[in-house]
mmCIF file of C-alpha atoms in Angstrom:
data_model
loop_
_atom_site.group_PDB
_atom_site.id
_atom_site.type_symbol
_atom_site.label_atom_id
_atom_site.label_comp_id
_atom_site.label_asym_id
_atom_site.label_seq_id
_atom_site.Cartn_x
_atom_site.Cartn_y
_atom_site.Cartn_z
ATOM 1 C CA UNK A 21 173.864 64.793 120.086
ATOM 2 C CA UNK A 22 173.102 65.979 123.637
ATOM 3 C CA UNK A 23 169.448 65.807 124.647
ATOM 4 C CA UNK A 24 169.663 68.599 127.222
ATOM 5 C CA UNK A 25 171.765 71.515 128.428
ATOM 6 C CA UNK A 26 175.268 70.456 129.484
ATOM 7 C CA UNK A 27 178.168 72.142 131.216
ATOM 8 C CA UNK A 28 180.267 71.861 128.073
ATOM 9 C CA UNK A 29 177.508 73.320 125.914
ATOM 10 C CA UNK A 30 176.641 76.208 128.211
ATOM 11 C CA UNK A 31 180.338 76.988 128.659
ATOM 12 C CA UNK A 32 180.596 77.139 124.866
ATOM 13 C CA UNK A 33 177.632 79.526 124.779
ATOM 14 C CA UNK A 34 179.163 81.710 127.495
ATOM 15 C CA UNK A 35 182.541 81.824 125.715
ATOM 16 C CA UNK A 36 180.864 83.067 122.539
ATOM 17 C CA UNK A 37 179.896 86.273 124.347
ATOM 18 C CA UNK A 38 182.933 86.606 126.621
ATOM 19 C CA UNK A 39 184.375 89.708 124.972
ATOM 20 C CA UNK A 40 181.133 91.653 124.675
ATOM 21 C CA UNK A 41 179.496 90.964 128.008
ATOM 22 C CA UNK A 42 180.312 92.021 131.539
ATOM 23 C CA UNK A 43 181.322 89.735 134.373
ATOM 24 C CA UNK A 44 178.338 88.479 136.330
ATOM 25 C CA UNK A 45 175.956 88.007 133.419
ATOM 26 C CA UNK A 46 176.482 84.249 133.428
ATOM 27 C CA UNK A 47 176.034 82.330 136.670
ATOM 28 C CA UNK A 48 176.668 78.714 137.609
ATOM 29 C CA UNK A 49 173.652 76.561 138.506
ATOM 30 C CA UNK A 50 172.912 72.831 138.181
ATOM 31 C CA UNK A 51 176.490 72.448 136.919
ATOM 32 C CA UNK A 52 175.620 74.723 133.975
ATOM 33 C CA UNK A 53 176.443 78.292 132.955
ATOM 34 C CA UNK A 54 173.193 80.204 132.544
ATOM 35 C CA UNK A 55 172.434 83.830 131.766
ATOM 36 C CA UNK A 56 171.259 86.200 134.492
ATOM 37 C CA UNK A 57 168.390 87.294 132.216
ATOM 38 C CA UNK A 58 166.035 84.711 130.759
ATOM 39 C CA UNK A 59 163.174 85.103 128.312
ATOM 40 C CA UNK A 60 159.624 84.521 129.536
ATOM 41 C CA UNK A 61 156.693 83.691 127.260
ATOM 42 C CA UNK A 62 153.557 84.198 129.365
ATOM 43 C CA UNK A 63 151.725 87.254 128.028
ATOM 44 C CA UNK A 64 150.172 87.849 124.637
ATOM 45 C CA UNK A 65 147.270 86.851 122.452
ATOM 46 C CA UNK A 66 146.799 83.308 121.171
ATOM 47 C CA UNK A 67 147.235 84.246 117.521
ATOM 48 C CA UNK A 68 149.676 83.894 114.637
ATOM 49 C CA UNK A 69 150.968 87.463 114.861
ATOM 50 C CA UNK A 70 152.004 87.011 118.489
ATOM 51 C CA UNK A 71 153.581 83.672 117.564
ATOM 52 C CA UNK A 72 155.652 85.417 114.903
ATOM 53 C CA UNK A 73 156.740 88.189 117.279
ATOM 54 C CA UNK A 74 157.719 85.733 120.011
ATOM 55 C CA UNK A 75 159.627 83.621 117.514
ATOM 56 C CA UNK A 76 161.682 86.596 116.421
ATOM 57 C CA UNK A 77 162.304 87.686 120.024
ATOM 58 C CA UNK A 78 163.384 84.219 121.194
ATOM 59 C CA UNK A 79 165.750 83.792 118.260
ATOM 60 C CA UNK A 80 167.300 87.199 118.889
ATOM 61 C CA UNK A 81 167.654 86.603 122.645
ATOM 62 C CA UNK A 82 169.590 83.397 121.965
ATOM 63 C CA UNK A 83 171.876 85.315 119.623
ATOM 64 C CA UNK A 84 172.250 88.208 122.066
ATOM 65 C CA UNK A 85 173.493 86.161 125.018
ATOM 66 C CA UNK A 86 170.460 84.776 126.886
ATOM 67 C CA UNK A 87 170.340 80.984 127.117
ATOM 68 C CA UNK A 88 167.406 80.529 129.533
ATOM 69 C CA UNK A 89 163.893 80.105 128.094
ATOM 70 C CA UNK A 90 160.915 79.815 130.446
ATOM 71 C CA UNK A 91 157.411 78.739 129.478
ATOM 72 C CA UNK A 92 154.443 76.615 130.587
ATOM 73 C CA UNK A 93 152.066 74.346 128.718
ATOM 74 C CA UNK A 94 149.119 76.639 129.469
ATOM 75 C CA UNK A 95 150.846 79.829 128.257
ATOM 76 C CA UNK A 96 148.940 81.161 125.284
ATOM 77 C CA UNK A 97 147.045 77.876 124.881
ATOM 78 C CA UNK A 98 150.241 75.839 124.277
ATOM 79 C CA UNK A 99 151.341 78.228 121.542
ATOM 80 C CA UNK A 100 154.339 79.537 123.490
ATOM 81 C CA UNK A 101 155.783 76.038 123.820
ATOM 82 C CA UNK A 102 155.200 75.388 120.132
ATOM 83 C CA UNK A 103 156.924 78.604 119.070
ATOM 84 C CA UNK A 104 159.923 77.745 121.245
ATOM 85 C CA UNK A 105 160.068 74.300 119.678
ATOM 86 C CA UNK A 106 159.987 75.723 116.169
ATOM 87 C CA UNK A 107 162.686 78.327 116.888
ATOM 88 C CA UNK A 108 165.020 75.870 118.608
ATOM 89 C CA UNK A 109 164.644 73.298 115.841
ATOM 90 C CA UNK A 110 165.358 75.913 113.171
ATOM 91 C CA UNK A 111 168.381 77.425 114.901
ATOM 92 C CA UNK A 112 169.876 74.032 115.770
ATOM 93 C CA UNK A 113 169.407 72.834 112.189
ATOM 94 C CA UNK A 114 171.117 75.999 110.925
ATOM 95 C CA UNK A 115 174.032 75.547 113.329
ATOM 96 C CA UNK A 116 173.314 78.880 115.018
ATOM 97 C CA UNK A 117 173.053 77.218 118.429
ATOM 98 C CA UNK A 118 173.322 73.698 119.806
ATOM 99 C CA UNK A 119 170.721 72.019 121.985
ATOM 100 C CA UNK A 120 173.177 71.584 124.847
ATOM 101 C CA UNK A 121 173.779 75.355 125.052
ATOM 102 C CA UNK A 122 170.244 76.268 126.137
ATOM 103 C CA UNK A 123 168.263 75.691 129.340
ATOM 104 C CA UNK A 124 164.562 75.188 128.623
ATOM 105 C CA UNK A 125 162.037 75.209 131.475
ATOM 106 C CA UNK A 126 158.327 74.470 131.359
ATOM 107 C CA UNK A 127 155.538 73.832 133.857
ATOM 108 C CA UNK A 128 152.604 71.523 134.429
ATOM 109 C CA UNK A 129 149.547 71.811 136.659
ATOM 110 C CA UNK A 130 147.021 74.079 134.985
ATOM 111 C CA UNK A 131 144.733 72.470 132.433
ATOM 112 C CA UNK A 132 145.741 74.058 129.123
ATOM 113 C CA UNK A 133 143.601 75.039 126.190
ATOM 114 C CA UNK A 134 144.762 73.837 122.788
ATOM 115 C CA UNK A 135 145.558 76.619 120.317
ATOM 116 C CA UNK A 136 142.812 78.998 121.365
ATOM 117 C CA UNK A 137 140.566 79.573 124.387
ATOM 118 C CA UNK A 138 137.061 78.089 124.314
ATOM 119 C CA UNK A 139 134.335 80.480 123.233
ATOM 120 C CA UNK A 140 131.730 79.157 125.666
ATOM 121 C CA UNK A 141 131.592 77.268 128.956
ATOM 122 C CA UNK A 142 129.930 74.376 127.131
ATOM 123 C CA UNK A 143 132.869 74.193 124.734
ATOM 124 C CA UNK A 144 135.268 74.149 127.688
ATOM 125 C CA UNK A 145 133.328 71.343 129.407
ATOM 126 C CA UNK A 146 133.274 69.327 126.180
ATOM 127 C CA UNK A 147 137.038 69.802 125.775
ATOM 128 C CA UNK A 148 137.663 68.645 129.373
ATOM 129 C CA UNK A 149 135.460 65.595 128.937
ATOM 130 C CA UNK A 150 136.868 64.489 125.578
ATOM 131 C CA UNK A 151 140.536 65.279 126.247
ATOM 132 C CA UNK A 152 140.986 64.385 129.910
ATOM 133 C CA UNK A 153 138.050 62.716 131.661
ATOM 134 C CA UNK A 154 136.863 60.169 129.096
ATOM 135 C CA UNK A 155 140.390 58.835 128.340
ATOM 136 C CA UNK A 156 141.015 58.505 132.086
ATOM 137 C CA UNK A 157 143.845 61.048 132.204
ATOM 138 C CA UNK A 158 141.967 62.960 134.895
ATOM 139 C CA UNK A 159 139.201 62.195 137.357
ATOM 140 C CA UNK A 160 136.953 65.037 138.510
ATOM 141 C CA UNK A 161 138.201 64.583 142.079
ATOM 142 C CA UNK A 162 141.789 65.200 140.881
ATOM 143 C CA UNK A 163 140.920 68.738 139.799
ATOM 144 C CA UNK A 164 140.963 71.827 142.027
ATOM 145 C CA UNK A 165 139.047 74.940 141.045
ATOM 146 C CA UNK A 166 138.109 73.328 137.747
ATOM 147 C CA UNK A 167 141.565 74.152 136.339
ATOM 148 C CA UNK A 168 144.426 72.572 138.322
ATOM 149 C CA UNK A 169 145.754 69.097 139.051
ATOM 150 C CA UNK A 170 148.931 67.467 140.335
ATOM 151 C CA UNK A 171 147.845 63.865 139.717
ATOM 152 C CA UNK A 172 150.844 61.906 138.345
ATOM 153 C CA UNK A 173 148.896 60.377 135.449
ATOM 154 C CA UNK A 174 147.805 63.850 134.390
ATOM 155 C CA UNK A 175 151.338 65.251 134.773
ATOM 156 C CA UNK A 176 152.616 62.364 132.615
ATOM 157 C CA UNK A 177 150.252 63.418 129.842
ATOM 158 C CA UNK A 178 151.252 67.050 130.248
ATOM 159 C CA UNK A 179 154.998 66.348 130.147
ATOM 160 C CA UNK A 180 154.669 64.227 127.013
ATOM 161 C CA UNK A 181 152.593 66.953 125.380
ATOM 162 C CA UNK A 182 155.151 69.602 126.356
ATOM 163 C CA UNK A 183 158.009 67.546 124.931
ATOM 164 C CA UNK A 184 156.133 67.235 121.629
ATOM 165 C CA UNK A 185 155.335 70.949 121.595
ATOM 166 C CA UNK A 186 158.956 71.843 122.354
ATOM 167 C CA UNK A 187 160.336 69.198 119.961
ATOM 168 C CA UNK A 188 162.681 68.036 122.715
ATOM 169 C CA UNK A 189 163.614 64.701 124.232
ATOM 170 C CA UNK A 190 164.405 66.284 127.595
ATOM 171 C CA UNK A 191 163.253 69.450 129.338
ATOM 172 C CA UNK A 192 165.995 70.890 131.543
ATOM 173 C CA UNK A 193 163.676 72.177 134.298
ATOM 174 C CA UNK A 194 160.138 71.001 134.978
ATOM 175 C CA UNK A 195 158.072 72.958 137.486
ATOM 176 C CA UNK A 196 154.895 72.070 139.302
ATOM 177 C CA UNK A 197 152.917 75.182 138.450
ATOM 178 C CA UNK A 198 151.476 77.122 141.412
ATOM 179 C CA UNK A 199 150.982 74.046 143.626
ATOM 180 C CA UNK A 200 149.595 76.332 146.349
ATOM 181 C CA UNK A 201 146.415 76.468 144.218
ATOM 182 C CA UNK A 202 145.622 73.035 145.677
ATOM 183 C CA UNK A 203 145.520 74.405 149.227
ATOM 184 C CA UNK A 204 142.476 76.500 148.421
ATOM 185 C CA UNK A 205 140.372 73.318 148.482
ATOM 186 C CA UNK A 206 142.253 70.489 150.199
ATOM 187 C CA UNK A 207 143.786 69.934 153.623
ATOM 188 C CA UNK A 208 147.457 70.411 154.372
ATOM 189 C CA UNK A 209 147.792 66.656 154.968
ATOM 190 C CA UNK A 210 146.237 65.816 151.591
ATOM 191 C CA UNK A 211 148.442 68.452 149.957
ATOM 192 C CA UNK A 212 151.570 66.779 151.327
ATOM 193 C CA UNK A 213 150.335 63.429 150.030
ATOM 194 C CA UNK A 214 149.754 64.855 146.555
ATOM 195 C CA UNK A 215 153.110 66.641 146.488
ATOM 196 C CA UNK A 216 154.909 63.497 147.621
ATOM 197 C CA UNK A 217 153.273 61.514 144.802
ATOM 198 C CA UNK A 218 154.146 64.221 142.284
ATOM 199 C CA UNK A 219 157.759 64.326 143.479
ATOM 200 C CA UNK A 220 158.010 60.523 143.202
ATOM 201 C CA UNK A 221 156.772 60.761 139.612
ATOM 202 C CA UNK A 222 159.242 63.579 138.872
ATOM 203 C CA UNK A 223 162.151 61.515 140.194
ATOM 204 C CA UNK A 224 161.074 58.706 137.834
ATOM 205 C CA UNK A 225 161.092 61.108 134.899
ATOM 206 C CA UNK A 226 164.585 62.300 135.843
ATOM 207 C CA UNK A 227 165.750 58.664 135.893
ATOM 208 C CA UNK A 228 164.191 58.176 132.445
ATOM 209 C CA UNK A 229 166.072 61.193 131.098
ATOM 210 C CA UNK A 230 162.971 63.231 130.291
ATOM 211 C CA UNK A 231 163.625 65.892 132.959
ATOM 212 C CA UNK A 232 166.912 67.379 134.146
ATOM 213 C CA UNK A 233 165.825 68.862 137.486
ATOM 214 C CA UNK A 234 162.455 69.851 138.892
ATOM 215 C CA UNK A 235 160.967 72.494 141.143
ATOM 216 C CA UNK A 236 157.952 74.609 141.999
ATOM 217 C CA UNK A 237 156.917 77.767 140.155
ATOM 218 C CA UNK A 238 154.732 79.815 142.467
ATOM 219 C CA UNK A 239 152.945 83.123 142.809
ATOM 220 C CA UNK A 240 151.921 83.391 146.475
ATOM 221 C CA UNK A 241 153.161 80.288 148.255
ATOM 222 C CA UNK A 242 156.649 81.327 149.327
ATOM 223 C CA UNK A 243 155.843 85.027 149.780
ATOM 224 C CA UNK A 244 153.041 84.802 152.329
ATOM 225 C CA UNK A 245 153.396 84.204 156.096
ATOM 226 C CA UNK A 246 153.135 80.674 157.529
ATOM 227 C CA UNK A 247 149.631 81.304 158.905
ATOM 228 C CA UNK A 248 148.232 81.913 155.393
ATOM 229 C CA UNK A 249 146.277 79.012 153.917
ATOM 230 C CA UNK A 250 148.372 78.904 150.714
ATOM 231 C CA UNK A 251 151.762 79.194 152.433
ATOM 232 C CA UNK A 252 154.479 76.830 151.214
ATOM 233 C CA UNK A 253 157.333 75.676 153.430
ATOM 234 C CA UNK A 254 160.457 75.172 151.358
ATOM 235 C CA UNK A 255 162.042 73.034 154.082
ATOM 236 C CA UNK A 256 159.001 70.712 154.139
ATOM 237 C CA UNK A 257 159.064 70.322 150.363
ATOM 238 C CA UNK A 258 162.784 69.541 150.366
ATOM 239 C CA UNK A 259 162.093 66.937 153.080
ATOM 240 C CA UNK A 260 159.441 65.330 150.841
ATOM 241 C CA UNK A 261 161.906 65.248 147.955
ATOM 242 C CA UNK A 262 164.434 63.512 150.202
ATOM 243 C CA UNK A 263 161.816 60.932 151.189
ATOM 244 C CA UNK A 264 161.291 59.882 147.576
ATOM 245 C CA UNK A 265 164.661 60.722 146.007
ATOM 246 C CA UNK A 266 167.169 60.433 148.840
ATOM 247 C CA UNK A 267 169.894 62.966 149.516
ATOM 248 C CA UNK A 268 170.597 63.131 145.756
ATOM 249 C CA UNK A 269 167.041 64.201 144.944
ATOM 250 C CA UNK A 270 166.459 66.518 141.980
ATOM 251 C CA UNK A 271 164.215 69.165 143.572
ATOM 252 C CA UNK A 272 166.692 71.920 142.818
ATOM 253 C CA UNK A 273 164.875 75.112 141.819
ATOM 254 C CA UNK A 274 162.005 77.420 142.668
ATOM 255 C CA UNK A 275 160.445 80.302 140.796
ATOM 256 C CA UNK A 276 158.559 83.191 142.391
ATOM 257 C CA UNK A 277 157.706 86.830 141.592
ATOM 258 C CA UNK A 278 160.187 89.420 142.777
ATOM 259 C CA UNK A 279 160.584 93.132 142.124
ATOM 260 C CA UNK A 280 160.788 96.292 144.213
ATOM 261 C CA UNK A 281 157.007 96.461 144.514
ATOM 262 C CA UNK A 282 156.861 92.748 145.429
ATOM 263 C CA UNK A 283 160.024 92.392 147.552
ATOM 264 C CA UNK A 284 158.784 89.691 149.933
ATOM 265 C CA UNK A 285 161.342 87.083 148.826
ATOM 266 C CA UNK A 286 164.174 89.126 150.289
ATOM 267 C CA UNK A 287 162.414 91.232 152.946
ATOM 268 C CA UNK A 288 159.840 88.989 154.658
ATOM 269 C CA UNK A 289 160.762 86.092 156.919
ATOM 270 C CA UNK A 290 158.199 83.622 155.627
ATOM 271 C CA UNK A 291 160.246 80.447 156.102
ATOM 272 C CA UNK A 292 161.266 78.437 159.158
ATOM 273 C CA UNK A 293 164.672 76.770 159.355
ATOM 274 C CA UNK A 294 165.877 75.135 162.549
ATOM 275 C CA UNK A 295 163.502 77.224 164.632
ATOM 276 C CA UNK A 296 164.586 80.503 162.986
ATOM 277 C CA UNK A 297 162.439 82.666 160.752
ATOM 278 C CA UNK A 298 164.235 83.575 157.514
ATOM 279 C CA UNK A 299 163.391 84.896 154.048
ATOM 280 C CA UNK A 300 162.779 82.457 151.230
ATOM 281 C CA UNK A 301 166.025 83.571 149.573
ATOM 282 C CA UNK A 302 167.926 82.725 152.750
ATOM 283 C CA UNK A 303 166.119 79.392 153.053
ATOM 284 C CA UNK A 304 166.867 78.536 149.429
ATOM 285 C CA UNK A 305 170.569 79.277 149.865
ATOM 286 C CA UNK A 306 170.728 77.112 152.985
ATOM 287 C CA UNK A 307 168.876 74.235 151.297
ATOM 288 C CA UNK A 308 170.822 74.389 148.031
ATOM 289 C CA UNK A 309 167.890 75.566 145.911
ATOM 290 C CA UNK A 310 168.350 77.805 142.868
ATOM 291 C CA UNK A 311 165.930 80.767 142.660
ATOM 292 C CA UNK A 312 164.583 82.192 139.413
ATOM 293 C CA UNK A 313 162.585 85.414 139.681
ATOM 294 C CA UNK A 314 159.486 86.036 137.614
ATOM 295 C CA UNK A 315 157.668 89.353 137.052
ATOM 296 C CA UNK A 316 160.767 91.599 137.403
ATOM 297 C CA UNK A 317 158.865 94.279 135.469
ATOM 298 C CA UNK A 318 155.552 93.418 137.167
ATOM 299 C CA UNK A 319 154.110 92.420 133.790
ATOM 300 C CA UNK A 320 155.197 95.676 132.173
ATOM 301 C CA UNK A 321 154.086 98.130 134.859
ATOM 302 C CA UNK A 322 157.626 98.847 136.050
ATOM 303 C CA UNK A 323 158.744 99.474 132.476
ATOM 304 C CA UNK A 324 156.397 102.443 132.284
ATOM 305 C CA UNK A 325 157.034 104.023 135.679
ATOM 306 C CA UNK A 326 159.717 103.700 138.294
ATOM 307 C CA UNK A 327 159.328 104.275 142.032
ATOM 308 C CA UNK A 328 163.013 104.927 142.864
ATOM 309 C CA UNK A 329 163.761 108.613 142.437
ATOM 310 C CA UNK A 330 167.507 108.561 142.995
ATOM 311 C CA UNK A 331 170.151 105.872 142.751
ATOM 312 C CA UNK A 332 173.512 106.712 141.235
ATOM 313 C CA UNK A 333 174.185 103.115 140.236
ATOM 314 C CA UNK A 334 171.119 103.141 137.953
ATOM 315 C CA UNK A 335 171.778 106.387 136.100
ATOM 316 C CA UNK A 336 171.499 106.191 132.334
ATOM 317 C CA UNK A 337 169.219 103.148 132.368
ATOM 318 C CA UNK A 338 165.637 103.022 131.174
ATOM 319 C CA UNK A 339 162.856 102.225 133.639
ATOM 320 C CA UNK A 340 162.734 98.619 132.435
ATOM 321 C CA UNK A 341 166.494 98.254 132.661
ATOM 322 C CA UNK A 342 166.546 99.683 136.186
ATOM 323 C CA UNK A 343 163.873 97.254 137.370
ATOM 324 C CA UNK A 344 165.615 94.302 135.757
ATOM 325 C CA UNK A 345 169.057 95.323 137.021
ATOM 326 C CA UNK A 346 167.842 95.368 140.627
ATOM 327 C CA UNK A 347 166.237 91.934 140.359
ATOM 328 C CA UNK A 348 169.183 90.184 138.715
ATOM 329 C CA UNK A 349 171.548 91.828 141.235
ATOM 330 C CA UNK A 350 169.600 90.657 144.308
ATOM 331 C CA UNK A 351 171.718 88.270 146.396
ATOM 332 C CA UNK A 352 170.232 84.800 146.105
ATOM 333 C CA UNK A 353 168.550 85.259 142.718
ATOM 334 C CA UNK A 354 170.247 83.459 139.834
ATOM 335 C CA UNK A 355 168.032 84.428 136.882
ATOM 336 C CA UNK A 356 165.528 87.209 136.249
ATOM 337 C CA UNK A 357 162.861 85.933 133.856
ATOM 338 C CA UNK A 358 161.355 88.745 131.817
ATOM 339 C CA UNK A 359 158.628 88.475 129.206
ATOM 340 C CA UNK A 360 159.977 89.545 125.823
ATOM 341 C CA UNK A 361 157.506 89.253 122.985
ATOM 342 C CA UNK A 362 159.229 91.770 120.698
ATOM 343 C CA UNK A 363 162.754 92.059 119.373
ATOM 344 C CA UNK A 364 162.818 95.634 120.707
ATOM 345 C CA UNK A 365 162.239 94.258 124.231
ATOM 346 C CA UNK A 366 165.204 91.926 123.793
ATOM 347 C CA UNK A 367 167.419 94.759 122.583
ATOM 348 C CA UNK A 368 166.556 96.952 125.551
ATOM 349 C CA UNK A 369 166.720 94.318 128.264
ATOM 350 C CA UNK A 370 169.850 92.528 127.108
ATOM 351 C CA UNK A 371 171.878 95.694 127.001
ATOM 352 C CA UNK A 372 172.258 94.874 130.694
ATOM 353 C CA UNK A 373 174.397 91.898 129.689
ATOM 354 C CA UNK A 374 177.094 94.452 128.841
ATOM 355 C CA UNK A 375 176.852 96.041 132.315
ATOM 356 C CA UNK A 376 178.006 94.468 135.548
ATOM 357 C CA UNK A 377 175.299 93.665 138.090
ATOM 358 C CA UNK A 378 174.993 95.943 141.107
ATOM 359 C CA UNK A 379 177.314 95.246 144.000
ATOM 360 C CA UNK A 380 175.645 94.090 147.237
ATOM 361 C CA UNK A 381 176.303 97.558 148.684
ATOM 362 C CA UNK A 382 174.631 99.310 145.730
ATOM 363 C CA UNK A 383 171.690 96.920 145.936
ATOM 364 C CA UNK A 384 171.240 97.571 149.664
ATOM 365 C CA UNK A 385 171.359 101.319 149.066
ATOM 366 C CA UNK A 386 168.493 101.057 146.587
ATOM 367 C CA UNK A 387 166.545 98.849 148.983
ATOM 368 C CA UNK A 388 166.977 101.514 151.658
ATOM 369 C CA UNK A 389 165.782 104.265 149.302
ATOM 370 C CA UNK A 390 162.678 102.288 148.409
ATOM 371 C CA UNK A 391 161.787 100.524 151.665
ATOM 372 C CA UNK A 392 163.925 102.059 154.396
ATOM 373 C CA UNK A 393 165.803 98.800 155.012
ATOM 374 C CA UNK A 394 169.310 97.684 154.179
#
């Protein structure tokens, strides 16, 4: 049995929905066929009721034509990973899906709670000491802001924990989670050293078959100008990956927030390529990097209100559908990752799978309406 998503498996998944879904819902990336809408698992309480709701939503998304699942070890105190693992194991055992049909992504970097958040600072310090410091998984000097580390030995522990939580032998995408957090306390030179070491470790894990491809999941890094302390240069990171992995390196994907109220990825020229200033989406295309967009609904705010007053191409859609349609139709974005903790969310959002994405002309028209550019 395949340990990870494969072209054959994802093609099988795509074919299952060929009659019902519109052209453009599935896109090719990493040699796979993946859905333009993926399910995110960030928000929600760390309790059994939220676990149950997420489990139902994930199962329904997989049966409704979404084969991208995004999580992180720190989401909901590891409970999101564990719910995903339970759902995948159950559906695979039942023959509803196969492991090689689904792309699963997780992240490491933030120190995760285990099951529930600590009630006091003393409890948190005790947890850190007993789980990470005393066993030698982390040293205090490896930690930034008391919550973040990219030390390879720590990432090794986190990957193994994620694989157990997810009940998988291989995770298809592994992200370094908000690496720009490091730049709040360390120098740019030390940051490059830490990223190079992390990339070397990630290449080892790819060779061992525990990771398919790797990348960086960010919040600010790629969106802010080069003179900002937490700015990330995609070209520099690709160069580091080439140093440790050669031209066939496996740094293949980035994740960043993108929506019409946070449009920097397409509108701001935050990246430098060959002496030219370009947007991160342009840089990613040039460098062969897949882009997955987080926060297409701005954590629910764009599902409740919508800033675009008129756009013929969006008529008949709900506010959430309009926001999601624009993100998944943006040139350069492969997948829009949207949090769906209820089956009703899945039903609403995945109705877009039956509708073609916006054309580039329609997308530019909406961009002009909102921002006066096109």
